[in-house]
């Protein structure tokens, strides 16, 4: 997924963005592994019980790469071309959501 956020990049290992506002938008390319429905209840997030998370049983971040604005535009353009109708889903997280919850 393409992340576009106005949150500040975090200095904490394992945390991409914190809750503070940044002066300019930041972008990232993230891939989240979703475990099969046989090991979790459908519709529920299987939060990791320990780190590192296990993609076979937990929702797990398997890729998290920072992007600059040009790379983000290229990512979005390539993704739109892959869809039959040229559409994308835009999710805007609500107020008082942690970055991890929005992902």
PDB file of C-alpha atoms in Angstrom:
ATOM      1  CA  UNK A   1       0.000   0.000   0.000  1.00  0.00           C
ATOM      2  CA  UNK A   2       1.063   3.569  -0.564  1.00  0.00           C
ATOM      3  CA  UNK A   3       1.214   5.648   2.602  1.00  0.00           C
ATOM      4  CA  UNK A   4       0.845   9.421   2.435  1.00  0.00           C
ATOM      5  CA  UNK A   5       0.930  11.129   5.803  1.00  0.00           C
ATOM      6  CA  UNK A   6       1.520  14.449   7.478  1.00  0.00           C
ATOM      7  CA  UNK A   7       2.898  12.716  10.551  1.00  0.00           C
ATOM      8  CA  UNK A   8       6.524  13.090  11.572  1.00  0.00           C
ATOM      9  CA  UNK A   9       8.937  10.243  10.909  1.00  0.00           C
ATOM     10  CA  UNK A  10       9.757   8.445  14.128  1.00  0.00           C
ATOM     11  CA  UNK A  11      13.216   7.961  15.589  1.00  0.00           C
ATOM     12  CA  UNK A  12      12.013   4.895  17.529  1.00  0.00           C
ATOM     13  CA  UNK A  13      13.184   1.601  15.958  1.00  0.00           C
ATOM     14  CA  UNK A  14      10.254  -0.306  14.456  1.00  0.00           C
ATOM     15  CA  UNK A  15       7.974   2.756  14.413  1.00  0.00           C
ATOM     16  CA  UNK A  16       7.715   4.530  11.068  1.00  0.00           C
ATOM     17  CA  UNK A  17       5.737   7.622  12.048  1.00  0.00           C
ATOM     18  CA  UNK A  18       4.727   9.124  15.358  1.00  0.00           C
ATOM     19  CA  UNK A  19       1.677  11.225  16.238  1.00  0.00           C
ATOM     20  CA  UNK A  20       3.310  14.628  15.723  1.00  0.00           C
ATOM     21  CA  UNK A  21       2.583  16.756  12.658  1.00  0.00           C
ATOM     22  CA  UNK A  22       5.281  17.234  10.037  1.00  0.00           C
ATOM     23  CA  UNK A  23       5.921  20.350   7.978  1.00  0.00           C
ATOM     24  CA  UNK A  24       5.573  18.394   4.713  1.00  0.00           C
ATOM     25  CA  UNK A  25       3.909  15.128   3.682  1.00  0.00           C
ATOM     26  CA  UNK A  26       5.892  11.892   3.889  1.00  0.00           C
ATOM     27  CA  UNK A  27       5.417   8.771   1.766  1.00  0.00           C
ATOM     28  CA  UNK A  28       6.083   5.056   2.169  1.00  0.00           C
ATOM     29  CA  UNK A  29       5.496   1.776   0.370  1.00  0.00           C
ATOM     30  CA  UNK A  30       4.249  -0.913   2.784  1.00  0.00           C
ATOM     31  CA  UNK A  31       3.295  -4.538   2.333  1.00  0.00           C
ATOM     32  CA  UNK A  32       1.238  -6.201   5.052  1.00  0.00           C
ATOM     33  CA  UNK A  33       0.883  -9.971   5.190  1.00  0.00           C
ATOM     34  CA  UNK A  34      -2.601 -11.157   6.149  1.00  0.00           C
ATOM     35  CA  UNK A  35      -2.723 -14.640   7.709  1.00  0.00           C
ATOM     36  CA  UNK A  36      -5.147 -17.185   6.279  1.00  0.00           C
ATOM     37  CA  UNK A  37      -8.688 -17.280   7.660  1.00  0.00           C
ATOM     38  CA  UNK A  38      -8.108 -20.765   9.129  1.00  0.00           C
ATOM     39  CA  UNK A  39      -5.871 -19.235  11.842  1.00  0.00           C
ATOM     40  CA  UNK A  40      -7.945 -16.149  12.625  1.00  0.00           C
ATOM     41  CA  UNK A  41     -11.565 -15.043  12.732  1.00  0.00           C
ATOM     42  CA  UNK A  42     -12.512 -13.314   9.482  1.00  0.00           C
ATOM     43  CA  UNK A  43     -12.879  -9.583   9.873  1.00  0.00           C
ATOM     44  CA  UNK A  44     -10.562  -9.391  12.872  1.00  0.00           C
ATOM     45  CA  UNK A  45      -6.964  -8.250  12.943  1.00  0.00           C
ATOM     46  CA  UNK A  46      -4.653 -10.941  14.269  1.00  0.00           C
ATOM     47  CA  UNK A  47      -2.269  -8.658  16.180  1.00  0.00           C
ATOM     48  CA  UNK A  48       1.199 -10.104  16.757  1.00  0.00           C
ATOM     49  CA  UNK A  49       1.616 -11.723  20.151  1.00  0.00           C
ATOM     50  CA  UNK A  50       5.386 -11.159  20.029  1.00  0.00           C
ATOM     51  CA  UNK A  51       7.968  -9.543  17.787  1.00  0.00           C
ATOM     52  CA  UNK A  52       9.004 -10.229  15.207  1.00  0.00           C
ATOM     53  CA  UNK A  53       5.520 -11.092  14.032  1.00  0.00           C
ATOM     54  CA  UNK A  54       4.780 -14.356  12.252  1.00  0.00           C
ATOM     55  CA  UNK A  55       3.077 -13.829   8.852  1.00  0.00           C
ATOM     56  CA  UNK A  56       1.577 -17.343   9.104  1.00  0.00           C
ATOM     57  CA  UNK A  57      -0.463 -16.392  12.176  1.00  0.00           C
ATOM     58  CA  UNK A  58      -0.349 -12.586  12.508  1.00  0.00           C
ATOM     59  CA  UNK A  59      -0.836  -9.487  10.446  1.00  0.00           C
ATOM     60  CA  UNK A  60       2.777  -8.580   9.728  1.00  0.00           C
ATOM     61  CA  UNK A  61       4.630  -5.784   8.003  1.00  0.00           C
ATOM     62  CA  UNK A  62       6.853  -7.518   5.476  1.00  0.00           C
ATOM     63  CA  UNK A  63       8.036  -4.372   3.698  1.00  0.00           C
ATOM     64  CA  UNK A  64       8.228  -0.728   4.752  1.00  0.00           C
ATOM     65  CA  UNK A  65      10.218   1.517   2.433  1.00  0.00           C
ATOM     66  CA  UNK A  66      10.396   5.299   2.582  1.00  0.00           C
ATOM     67  CA  UNK A  67       9.558   7.049  -0.688  1.00  0.00           C
ATOM     68  CA  UNK A  68      10.095  10.582  -1.911  1.00  0.00           C
ATOM     69  CA  UNK A  69       7.261  12.381  -3.683  1.00  0.00           C
ATOM     70  CA  UNK A  70       8.428  11.381  -7.171  1.00  0.00           C
ATOM     71  CA  UNK A  71       8.666   7.721  -6.144  1.00  0.00           C
ATOM     72  CA  UNK A  72       5.183   7.941  -4.583  1.00  0.00           C
ATOM     73  CA  UNK A  73       3.735   9.387  -7.802  1.00  0.00           C
ATOM     74  CA  UNK A  74       5.393   6.618  -9.827  1.00  0.00           C
ATOM     75  CA  UNK A  75       4.055   3.958  -7.405  1.00  0.00           C
ATOM     76  CA  UNK A  76       0.515   5.359  -7.635  1.00  0.00           C
ATOM     77  CA  UNK A  77       0.599   5.670 -11.419  1.00  0.00           C
ATOM     78  CA  UNK A  78       1.833   2.091 -11.853  1.00  0.00           C
ATOM     79  CA  UNK A  79      -0.801   0.769  -9.442  1.00  0.00           C
ATOM     80  CA  UNK A  80      -3.655   2.584 -11.196  1.00  0.00           C
ATOM     81  CA  UNK A  81      -2.546   1.122 -14.548  1.00  0.00           C
ATOM     82  CA  UNK A  82      -2.783  -2.391 -13.062  1.00  0.00           C
ATOM     83  CA  UNK A  83      -6.486  -2.046 -12.200  1.00  0.00           C
ATOM     84  CA  UNK A  84      -9.123  -2.816 -14.844  1.00  0.00           C
ATOM     85  CA  UNK A  85     -10.999   0.454 -14.272  1.00  0.00           C
ATOM     86  CA  UNK A  86      -8.124   2.727 -13.220  1.00  0.00           C
ATOM     87  CA  UNK A  87      -9.369   3.039  -9.652  1.00  0.00           C
ATOM     88  CA  UNK A  88      -7.739   3.038  -6.241  1.00  0.00           C
ATOM     89  CA  UNK A  89      -9.053   2.862  -2.695  1.00  0.00           C
ATOM     90  CA  UNK A  90      -8.215   5.867  -0.540  1.00  0.00           C
ATOM     91  CA  UNK A  91      -8.460   5.378   3.210  1.00  0.00           C
ATOM     92  CA  UNK A  92      -8.338   8.471   5.388  1.00  0.00           C
ATOM     93  CA  UNK A  93      -7.839   7.556   9.013  1.00  0.00           C
ATOM     94  CA  UNK A  94      -9.896   9.220  11.698  1.00  0.00           C
ATOM     95  CA  UNK A  95      -8.798  11.598  14.390  1.00  0.00           C
ATOM     96  CA  UNK A  96      -6.912  10.103  17.307  1.00  0.00           C
ATOM     97  CA  UNK A  97      -5.805   6.971  15.423  1.00  0.00           C
ATOM     98  CA  UNK A  98      -2.346   5.534  15.820  1.00  0.00           C
ATOM     99  CA  UNK A  99      -0.402   5.029  12.607  1.00  0.00           C
ATOM    100  CA  UNK A 100      -0.323   1.253  13.237  1.00  0.00           C
ATOM    101  CA  UNK A 101      -4.125   1.129  13.558  1.00  0.00           C
ATOM    102  CA  UNK A 102      -4.608   3.034  10.313  1.00  0.00           C
ATOM    103  CA  UNK A 103      -2.285   0.649   8.463  1.00  0.00           C
TER     104      UNK A 103
END
